[in-house]
Amino acid sequence: MTHRVEGVGVGFRIEMADALIEREPPEIDWLELHPENYMQRGGGFTDSLARARERWPFATHGLTMCFGNTAPFERSYLDPLRAFLRDLETPWHSDHLCFGAADGRMAHDLLPLPFTEEAVANCVQRFTEARDALDITLAFENVSYYAPQSEDGLVEADFVREVLERADGRMLFDVNNLYVNSQNFGFDPLAYIDRIPLERVVQIHVAGHLIEDEHLRIDTHGEPIGDGVYVLLERVLERTGPVPVLLERDNNIPPLDVLLDEVRRLRAIYDRATPKATRATRSTPARGEPVGAAAPVRAGGRP
Amino acid sequence: MSLAEHQRTALRVCFDAEPSEADLAIIGSAERWLVYRGMVRRRLQRVAKAALPRTEGALGEPRFDALLDAWFGAGGPRTPFFRAVPEEQAAFLRSHLGASDPPWADDLLRYETAQWRARYALGEPSRPVVEFAFDRAPAVNPTLELLRLGHPVQTLETDLPRERAAAAETEARADVDGALDGAAPERQPDGARAEAEREAGHRYDPEPTTVCVYRRPGEVQARTFVLNDVAAALVEAWIRGDETVTDSVRAVASRLGCVIDQVFIDDLSTMLADFLDRGLLLGAYG
C-alpha cells in the first residue's frame, strides 16, 4: 500500500466504490473523501471506506466549514471531525473559501464572498480557529462562482493571496474553478496564477464543468474535464512541481474505465509538467509544517 | 453592507418564497443570484425526493413541492449534515399536513424517515456484546427503530418490484452522498418509489401496526419487520436495555396477560432465534 498522498487520485464516491475496490486500478494513487459523508455514520459508506483504506491513502475535503461564514464553529461538528481525521490519518484537510450559512440556516452550497477587507479578516480568523481546533495541516480551496464580486475578476486572486498569507495557510488549488471563473468573468487565468503563492499549494483539484451559455459555465463535476482545464493544469504543475492532483467526479459518474482514461491523461500531464518546476518555486515549510507532495503523515500515523 | 448582512441577504434570496427586489438589488447581480437560488433549492428538493419518494407519491408532486416550498420559506435546513436534511424536511411536512392530505401521510413520513435514518445510523453497539443469554440484557441492533403506525404503510415495500426497488435504492444512495463542490445538473431522481406509490393507488385503511425498521449488519438498505403485540413490547423493553431477557419476558407477559406456558416458551424461543438470525438482536451485553 502507498502511504503518501501523491500523484493522481480520484474522489471516492459511493457509486464507484465497489468497482474501485474490486479492481484496484493501479492508475489511482490515492483517494479523497468528504468527511461529512462518513462521520458518525454506519452502513454501506463506512464499510466501503474500510475496504478502500486497505489499498489507498486518503485526503479529506470538507463541505461544511466554509471559512467565510460569520457564525462561530459548532463544537458538535469540529470535535467529531477532528477525531475522524485522526483516525483516517489524512495528511491535511481542506474546505472552501466561501460562505454557506447565516443565522443558523444552511445553504448546503458554496456561496461567493465579497472580496472585502472584512471578509479577509473573517476568513483568516475562522481558518486559524479551525486549524487550531483540528490540529492538522489545513488548506482552503478557491471556489467557482457565478455572481460577480468585482469588476476585475483578478481581484479574487488578491483576496485568496491575502487570506493565505495572513493565515499562514495552505491552498487546495482548484484549477477547474479558476478556469470557470476566468471564462465567466473574462480574465487571464495565467495572470491569476502569477498572483498566487504557489509554494502554499498542497493539493490540486480538476473536474469537468457545464457550459450553460456563452457567459455562464457551471462547476458541475458532472462532465469530462475540458481541454482548457487540462492546459491550465499543466501550466500550474510546471510551477508547483509534484503536488497531488485529484479528479473530482460527483455527478453523471461514468463507468470506471472512462474515468481511468481521464486519470491516465492527468498522469501524462503530471509526469510531463512536474519535472519542469524549478526548486525555487516548490513548497517551502511554514509554521514548521511539512508541505506539498512530500508531506509525511502526522507523527504517530502511518510509517 | 456588513459581511453578516450580505450573507443573511443571500440566504433570503435562496430561501424566501419570492426573493425581494430590495435584496436582489443590494446583493449584486440579480440574474446570477437567481442561479444560486435555483441551485440551492434543486439540491434540497432532490434529497427530499430521494428520501421520501413514497410520501411524494402519496401527496402528489404539486402538493409535495408546495410543502417543500413552505419549508424553504420557513428557513430551510439547519443541520450541517446533508444526509440529515430529509429528517428536517419530514418533520416540517408532518407538522403541515392538512385535512386534504391522505390520512396515512403522517405514518408514511415517519416510516420513510426511519428507513432513511437506518441506512446510515451507526451500527456498532455502545457496549461489548457477548453471546445471547436469558440472564443478560439483550443487545438490540443500534440502527433499529420501533414504529407504532396507524396505517400499514409498510405493505407497499413488499409489493415493490425488485428492479424498481433497486432503482430507487440507487438513486437514494447517489443523492445522500453530498458533494457540494459541484452544482448538480438538472437531472432528477427517477422516482421509482414515488411512481410505485401512485400506481398502487389504494388507500391504507386504519389498522394499528407495529414495525421495526433496521439495517442488518453488513447491509446497506433498511429492512422492515412487522411485530405482534408481545414482540413489540419485548423489543421496546430491550431497546431500553435495563432488564435481562427473563425479567423483560415476565414483565411483558404479566402486563399483556399472557400465560408463560410451554407454547409461549416455544414461540419465544422461535422468535428469539429468528431475531438473532435477522440481526435485530446482536447478542447480549456482557
XYZ file of C-alpha atoms in Angstrom:
589
model
C 0.000 0.000 0.000
C 1.125 3.529 -0.791
C 1.427 5.534 2.382
C 1.548 9.001 0.918
C -0.947 11.151 -0.838
C 0.951 11.827 -4.051
C 0.444 11.529 -7.769
C -3.067 11.353 -9.202
C -6.154 10.445 -7.213
C -9.917 10.434 -7.575
C -12.762 11.473 -5.325
C -14.111 8.424 -3.505
C -17.823 8.228 -4.262
C -20.187 5.500 -3.211
C -21.374 4.951 -6.785
C -17.906 3.886 -7.882
C -16.709 2.316 -4.633
C -17.457 -1.304 -5.483
C -15.770 -1.131 -8.884
C -12.744 0.645 -7.430
C -12.289 -1.799 -4.598
C -12.831 -4.825 -6.788
C -10.373 -3.766 -9.493
C -7.851 -1.731 -7.503
C -6.735 0.122 -10.640
C -3.023 0.927 -10.377
C -3.591 4.252 -12.153
C -5.103 5.653 -8.961
C -2.585 6.629 -6.305
C -4.876 7.995 -3.624
C -8.436 8.911 -2.804
C -10.230 11.886 -1.345
C -13.467 11.861 0.596
C -15.888 14.301 2.140
C -15.821 13.634 5.913
C -19.437 14.747 6.294
C -20.494 11.678 4.314
C -18.713 9.322 6.712
C -18.518 10.923 10.137
C -20.774 9.447 12.795
C -22.196 7.100 10.236
C -22.584 3.372 9.786
C -23.722 1.210 6.933
C -22.518 0.860 3.391
C -20.470 4.064 3.306
C -18.435 3.052 6.317
C -17.924 -0.482 5.065
C -16.741 0.759 1.671
C -14.329 3.185 3.289
C -12.811 0.465 5.439
C -12.202 -1.690 2.371
C -10.745 1.170 0.334
C -8.394 2.137 3.141
C -6.699 -1.218 2.841
C -5.463 -0.157 -0.579
C -5.220 3.646 -0.733
C -4.259 6.606 1.426
C -6.904 9.286 1.804
C -7.004 13.052 1.943
C -10.126 14.797 3.176
C -12.133 17.640 1.726
C -14.885 19.180 3.820
C -18.195 20.601 2.696
C -19.364 22.448 5.736
C -16.734 24.660 7.364
C -16.914 27.419 4.754
C -14.235 29.731 6.129
C -16.248 32.786 5.153
C -19.196 32.045 7.438
C -19.607 34.565 10.216
C -21.168 32.288 12.833
C -18.883 30.507 15.309
C -17.978 26.907 14.590
C -20.116 24.259 16.224
C -18.043 22.101 18.543
C -20.506 19.331 17.775
C -19.088 19.424 14.261
C -15.420 20.192 14.883
C -14.810 17.636 17.621
C -16.032 14.593 15.703
C -14.311 15.928 12.592
C -11.015 16.076 14.445
C -11.479 12.508 15.663
C -12.408 11.340 12.180
C -9.371 12.978 10.562
C -7.044 11.474 13.130
C -8.496 8.040 12.625
C -8.189 8.345 8.862
C -4.595 9.608 9.155
C -5.148 12.217 6.482
C -2.061 14.354 5.802
C -4.175 17.503 5.522
C -7.748 18.610 5.477
C -9.323 21.196 3.220
C -12.541 23.160 2.970
C -13.760 26.120 0.961
C -13.132 29.844 0.842
C -16.773 30.780 0.653
C -19.807 31.002 2.889
C -22.672 28.557 3.206
C -24.739 29.574 6.192
C -26.200 32.546 8.010
C -28.162 32.794 11.225
C -28.244 29.030 11.614
C -29.618 28.407 8.121
C -27.513 26.134 5.924
C -27.448 26.610 2.173
C -25.669 23.295 1.598
C -23.961 25.059 -1.256
C -20.853 27.165 -1.741
C -21.761 30.838 -1.965
C -19.302 33.548 -3.019
C -17.779 36.006 -0.601
C -17.411 39.689 -1.357
C -13.734 40.480 -1.824
C -13.568 42.918 1.087
C -11.185 43.533 3.935
C -13.875 42.409 6.378
C -14.229 39.111 4.537
C -10.455 38.597 4.517
C -10.229 39.229 8.254
C -13.162 36.933 8.925
C -11.700 34.118 6.823
C -8.290 34.456 8.471
C -9.828 34.304 11.919
C -12.010 31.283 11.143
C -9.311 29.439 9.249
C -6.909 29.879 12.144
C -9.522 28.834 14.663
C -10.343 25.700 12.682
C -6.690 24.788 12.229
C -6.079 25.111 15.944
C -9.154 23.069 16.789
C -8.398 20.305 14.292
C -4.653 20.348 14.948
C -3.876 19.415 11.385
C -2.429 20.989 8.253
C -5.386 22.904 6.874
C -5.968 24.192 3.365
C -8.701 26.141 1.671
C -9.982 25.825 -1.858
C -10.672 28.665 -4.264
C -14.294 28.223 -5.333
C -16.065 28.752 -8.602
C -18.670 31.490 -8.506
C -21.261 32.921 -10.799
C -22.288 36.263 -9.313
C -19.568 38.869 -9.996
C -17.866 40.119 -6.852
C -15.749 42.798 -8.523
C -15.347 44.406 -11.918
C -11.922 42.821 -12.275
C -12.008 39.061 -11.811
C -8.344 39.033 -10.841
C -9.255 40.687 -7.561
C -10.197 37.189 -6.439
C -6.529 36.186 -6.675
C -5.558 39.066 -4.407
C -8.271 38.018 -1.977
C -7.019 34.427 -1.943
C -3.399 35.505 -1.515
C -4.271 37.864 1.312
C -6.056 35.137 3.277
C -3.298 32.619 2.582
C -0.531 34.883 3.765
C -2.250 36.400 6.775
C -3.413 32.992 7.990
C -0.129 31.345 7.019
C -2.362 28.799 5.368
C -2.253 26.140 2.710
C -4.220 26.070 -0.505
C -6.110 23.449 -2.425
C -5.865 24.941 -5.883
C -8.956 24.053 -7.906
C -7.834 24.521 -11.490
C -11.310 23.896 -12.884
C -12.717 26.601 -10.631
C -10.082 29.024 -11.844
C -10.855 28.139 -15.437
C -14.620 28.508 -14.919
C -14.201 31.878 -13.214
C -11.828 33.129 -15.875
C -14.344 32.234 -18.567
C -17.321 33.630 -16.683
C -15.638 36.906 -15.809
C -13.192 37.315 -18.662
C -9.786 37.414 -17.026
C -6.466 35.771 -17.800
C -6.054 32.631 -15.639
C -2.286 32.747 -16.046
C -2.249 36.214 -14.522
C -4.261 34.776 -11.629
C -1.682 32.029 -11.139
C 1.054 34.649 -11.051
C -0.611 36.267 -8.056
C -0.968 33.067 -6.015
C 1.865 31.998 -3.678
C 2.125 28.561 -5.220
C 4.538 27.314 -2.581
C 1.496 27.100 -0.320
C -0.413 24.716 -2.606
C -0.703 21.215 -1.118
C -3.239 19.732 -3.496
C -4.895 20.393 -6.845
C -8.437 19.666 -7.994
C -9.580 19.194 -11.554
C -13.085 18.453 -12.770
C -15.484 18.962 -15.612
C -17.979 21.785 -15.899
C -21.170 22.538 -17.762
C -21.339 25.265 -20.394
C -24.750 26.712 -19.626
C -24.411 29.508 -22.125
C -21.716 31.705 -23.630
C -21.247 33.639 -20.411
C -22.045 31.032 -17.794
C -20.093 27.899 -17.060
C -21.183 25.934 -14.016
C -18.895 23.737 -11.978
C -20.960 20.561 -12.049
C -18.327 17.854 -11.583
C -20.596 16.026 -13.948
C -18.832 16.343 -17.294
C -15.490 15.201 -18.708
C -12.588 17.545 -17.998
C -12.414 20.247 -20.643
C -9.337 20.766 -22.780
C -8.832 24.246 -21.351
C -8.622 22.785 -17.863
C -6.010 20.247 -18.924
C -3.899 23.028 -20.425
C -4.222 25.151 -17.321
C -3.360 22.210 -15.069
C -0.125 21.736 -16.979
C 0.791 25.380 -16.522
C 0.132 25.104 -12.781
C 2.103 21.872 -12.332
C 5.035 23.358 -14.215
C 5.144 25.909 -11.422
C 4.256 23.866 -8.363
C 6.118 20.650 -9.072
C 4.672 17.324 -7.911
C 1.649 18.456 -5.959
C -1.003 15.702 -5.792
C -3.812 16.070 -8.320
C -7.360 14.891 -7.717
C -10.069 14.230 -10.296
C -13.469 15.161 -8.904
C -16.463 13.448 -10.438
C -19.656 13.699 -8.429
C -22.448 13.610 -10.977
C -23.132 11.590 -14.132
C -20.423 9.248 -12.942
C -19.248 7.211 -15.952
C -18.018 3.617 -15.990
C -14.694 3.234 -14.237
C -12.805 2.687 -17.483
C -13.935 6.080 -18.768
C -12.787 7.681 -15.539
C -9.454 5.881 -15.787
C -8.923 7.330 -19.261
C -9.083 10.774 -17.668
C -6.777 9.678 -14.870
C -4.221 8.447 -17.407
C -4.369 11.758 -19.256
C -3.841 13.568 -15.962
C -0.923 11.279 -15.186
C 0.715 12.080 -18.512
C 0.425 15.790 -17.797
C 1.687 15.300 -14.265
C 4.725 13.344 -15.452
C 5.442 15.850 -18.200
C 4.939 19.032 -16.234
C 6.227 18.475 -12.740
C 9.909 17.972 -13.610
C 9.862 21.441 -15.160
C 9.224 23.080 -11.833
C 12.330 24.728 -10.505
C 13.434 24.073 -6.982
C 12.832 27.696 -6.123
C 9.129 27.541 -6.888
C 8.468 24.389 -4.906
C 6.986 24.314 -1.493
C 8.781 25.748 1.474
C 7.726 24.968 5.001
C 5.836 27.416 7.128
C 4.753 27.110 10.744
C 7.216 24.240 10.979
C 4.920 22.041 8.917
C 5.985 19.800 6.082
C 4.069 20.739 2.979
C 3.307 19.713 -0.537
C 3.721 16.367 -2.164
C 6.444 15.273 0.195
C 4.319 15.801 3.269
C 4.510 12.746 5.509
C 1.575 11.817 7.647
C 1.391 13.188 11.149
C 3.556 11.847 13.886
C 2.048 8.607 15.035
C 0.451 7.996 11.670
C 1.495 5.601 9.002
C 5.230 4.997 8.646
C -23.307 46.344 4.000
C -21.550 44.196 6.568
C -20.409 40.688 5.740
C -23.031 39.215 8.053
C -25.794 41.223 6.417
C -24.526 40.238 2.976
C -24.825 36.597 3.965
C -28.268 36.987 5.502
C -29.408 38.677 2.314
C -28.035 35.870 0.162
C -29.815 33.243 2.254
C -33.078 35.185 1.961
C -32.651 35.256 -1.808
C -32.207 31.497 -1.768
C -34.984 30.572 0.624
C -37.709 33.224 0.652
C -40.874 32.350 -1.207
C -40.089 35.196 -3.581
C -36.746 36.979 -3.382
C -37.366 40.651 -2.753
C -36.332 43.256 -5.281
C -34.546 45.070 -2.484
C -32.416 42.048 -1.587
C -31.579 41.352 -5.210
C -30.674 44.983 -5.749
C -28.209 45.194 -2.894
C -26.520 41.828 -3.268
C -25.280 42.358 -6.788
C -26.181 40.563 -9.974
C -29.846 39.630 -9.605
C -29.699 37.276 -12.565
C -26.748 35.356 -11.179
C -28.046 35.209 -7.619
C -31.195 33.672 -9.011
C -28.921 31.000 -10.489
C -27.752 30.301 -6.948
C -31.322 30.242 -5.713
C -32.137 27.568 -8.266
C -29.064 25.503 -7.443
C -29.619 25.583 -3.698
C -33.292 24.721 -3.915
C -32.894 21.962 -6.505
C -30.270 20.196 -4.441
C -32.502 20.218 -1.377
C -35.588 19.239 -3.351
C -33.676 16.348 -4.827
C -32.651 14.921 -1.499
C -36.258 15.194 -0.265
C -37.493 13.265 -3.270
C -34.785 10.654 -2.804
C -35.556 10.174 0.881
C -39.338 10.494 0.823
C -40.358 9.130 -2.564
C -43.493 7.362 -1.396
C -44.675 10.405 0.505
C -44.273 12.380 -2.696
C -46.281 9.727 -4.485
C -48.998 9.752 -1.856
C -49.312 13.537 -1.654
C -48.827 14.099 -5.350
C -45.910 16.069 -6.732
C -47.576 19.512 -6.710
C -48.588 19.215 -3.060
C -45.224 17.761 -2.055
C -43.384 20.559 -3.861
C -45.644 23.174 -2.289
C -44.852 21.849 1.176
C -41.157 21.906 0.354
C -41.510 25.496 -0.805
C -43.099 26.281 2.538
C -40.156 24.587 4.250
C -37.779 26.773 2.273
C -39.772 29.817 3.299
C -39.545 28.768 6.931
C -35.762 28.913 6.692
C -34.588 25.694 5.081
C -32.075 23.330 6.639
C -30.351 23.771 9.962
C -28.252 20.621 10.054
C -24.667 20.699 8.775
C -25.062 17.113 7.613
C -26.655 16.857 4.199
C -27.839 13.329 4.925
C -29.868 14.648 7.871
C -31.730 17.243 5.785
C -34.623 14.873 4.937
C -35.338 14.403 8.626
C -35.813 18.153 8.982
C -37.941 18.234 5.859
C -40.085 15.350 7.095
C -40.585 16.996 10.485
C -41.797 20.143 8.751
C -44.072 18.236 6.407
C -45.598 16.272 9.287
C -46.487 19.470 11.077
C -48.029 20.983 7.949
C -50.156 18.122 6.650
C -53.747 19.156 6.135
C -57.186 17.619 6.060
C -56.987 17.159 2.307
C -53.854 15.051 2.573
C -54.156 11.263 2.852
C -54.647 10.270 6.495
C -51.745 7.836 6.220
C -49.296 10.531 5.064
C -48.033 11.101 8.588
C -47.333 7.387 9.017
C -45.610 7.308 5.656
C -43.367 10.225 6.615
C -42.414 8.547 9.881
C -41.793 5.273 8.112
C -39.684 6.716 5.296
C -37.683 8.839 7.724
C -36.938 5.784 9.839
C -35.829 3.892 6.751
C -33.583 6.787 5.727
C -32.044 7.004 9.188
C -31.487 3.271 9.429
C -29.391 3.334 6.275
C -26.727 5.491 7.821
C -27.147 5.001 11.569
C -24.127 3.809 13.481
C -24.348 0.035 13.735
C -21.823 -0.640 16.457
C -23.281 -1.315 19.929
C -22.075 1.114 22.560
C -21.063 -1.712 24.916
C -19.241 -5.026 24.397
C -21.560 -7.725 23.119
C -21.329 -11.362 24.145
C -23.358 -14.440 23.300
C -27.091 -14.153 23.851
C -28.276 -15.372 27.264
C -31.552 -15.152 29.118
C -29.905 -13.756 32.229
C -28.345 -10.819 30.385
C -29.713 -7.674 28.785
C -30.123 -8.337 25.062
C -28.121 -6.207 22.634
C -30.569 -4.712 20.174
C -29.262 -3.658 16.767
C -28.464 0.084 17.322
C -29.998 1.009 13.968
C -33.386 -0.369 14.986
C -36.371 1.922 15.412
C -39.755 0.684 16.502
C -42.715 2.477 14.934
C -46.306 2.223 16.005
C -48.261 3.155 12.895
C -51.945 3.822 12.436
C -51.886 2.504 8.864
C -49.941 -0.454 7.425
C -47.907 1.727 5.072
C -45.081 -0.785 5.040
C -47.074 -3.149 2.859
C -46.145 -1.460 -0.421
C -42.492 -2.245 0.214
C -43.125 -5.916 -0.114
C -45.026 -5.343 -3.352
C -42.361 -3.145 -4.951
C -40.918 -4.989 -7.963
C -37.327 -5.935 -7.359
C -35.914 -3.931 -10.283
C -37.841 -0.864 -9.230
C -36.659 -1.202 -5.640
C -33.109 -1.478 -6.922
C -33.527 1.677 -8.999
C -34.936 3.543 -6.024
C -32.057 2.379 -3.884
C -29.509 3.536 -6.433
C -30.982 6.991 -6.719
C -31.205 7.372 -2.958
C -27.596 6.320 -2.472
C -26.447 8.808 -5.066
C -28.305 11.685 -3.540
C -27.253 11.252 0.037
C -23.578 11.285 -0.895
C -23.329 15.030 -0.580
C -20.756 16.573 -2.865
C -21.325 20.257 -2.743
C -18.488 21.459 -4.890
C -20.488 20.628 -7.919
C -23.772 22.214 -8.741
C -25.698 19.127 -9.653
C -27.214 19.125 -13.108
C -30.915 19.293 -13.732
C -31.325 15.544 -13.589
C -33.997 14.466 -11.167
C -34.302 11.090 -9.463
C -36.203 8.521 -11.452
C -38.838 8.481 -8.766
C -39.311 4.741 -8.832
C -40.871 4.560 -5.387
C -42.996 7.634 -5.915
C -44.292 6.080 -9.080
C -44.936 2.810 -7.289
C -46.922 4.616 -4.615
C -49.016 6.398 -7.217
C -49.531 3.215 -9.180
C -50.572 1.335 -6.092
C -53.419 3.800 -5.923
C -55.034 2.080 -2.985
C -55.944 3.505 0.349
C -54.410 2.282 3.543
C -57.275 1.557 5.879
C -56.675 2.388 9.510
C -55.042 -0.597 11.173
C -52.667 -0.292 14.106
C -49.396 -1.827 13.019
C -46.057 -2.059 14.773
C -42.933 -2.412 12.691
C -39.270 -2.241 13.376
C -37.019 -0.638 10.810
C -33.352 -1.514 10.960
C -30.230 -2.199 8.957
C -28.793 -5.656 9.183
C -25.030 -5.767 9.872
C -23.095 -5.676 6.620
C -26.032 -4.442 4.582
C -26.854 -1.063 3.068
C -30.627 -0.988 2.804
C -33.099 -0.731 5.633
C -35.257 -3.723 6.409
C -38.723 -3.777 7.887
C -40.187 -6.398 10.174
C -43.754 -6.460 11.445
C -44.167 -7.249 15.129
C -47.128 -8.590 17.066
C -48.063 -7.019 20.404
C -45.866 -9.249 22.539
C -42.853 -8.924 20.281
C -43.304 -5.145 20.110
C -43.479 -4.848 23.890
C -40.387 -7.008 24.265
C -38.411 -5.034 21.694
C -39.393 -1.796 23.426
C -38.124 -3.192 26.714
C -34.910 -4.386 25.120
C -34.260 -1.020 23.489
C -34.388 0.490 26.985
C -31.673 -2.030 27.841
C -32.171 -2.158 31.600
C -33.636 -5.658 32.015
C -32.484 -9.198 31.390
C -34.369 -11.232 28.810
C -36.019 -13.256 31.556
C -37.151 -10.197 33.514
C -38.466 -8.433 30.432
C -40.401 -11.514 29.304
C -42.016 -11.880 32.738
C -42.915 -8.178 32.869
C -44.367 -8.097 29.365
C -46.323 -11.334 29.841
C -47.770 -10.005 33.055
C -48.712 -6.665 31.513
C -50.323 -8.246 28.433
C -51.996 -11.084 30.371
C -50.060 -13.882 28.687
C -49.554 -17.222 30.398
C -45.972 -18.380 30.284
C -46.629 -21.963 29.340
C -44.794 -24.342 27.052
C -46.448 -22.905 23.946
C -45.399 -19.400 24.933
C -41.848 -20.568 25.633
C -41.663 -22.418 22.321
C -42.917 -19.347 20.442
C -40.494 -17.131 22.337
C -37.577 -19.414 21.507
C -38.504 -19.403 17.844
C -38.840 -15.628 17.846
C -35.503 -15.071 19.567
C -33.719 -17.372 17.132
C -35.363 -15.505 14.278
C -34.394 -12.098 15.718
C -30.793 -13.199 16.101
C -30.793 -14.591 12.578
C -32.258 -11.385 11.154
C -29.810 -9.203 13.022
C -32.463 -7.440 15.095
C -30.631 -8.794 18.104
C -26.855 -8.942 18.099
C -26.353 -10.947 21.283
C -26.313 -9.751 24.867
C -24.434 -7.145 26.801
C -21.666 -8.623 28.924
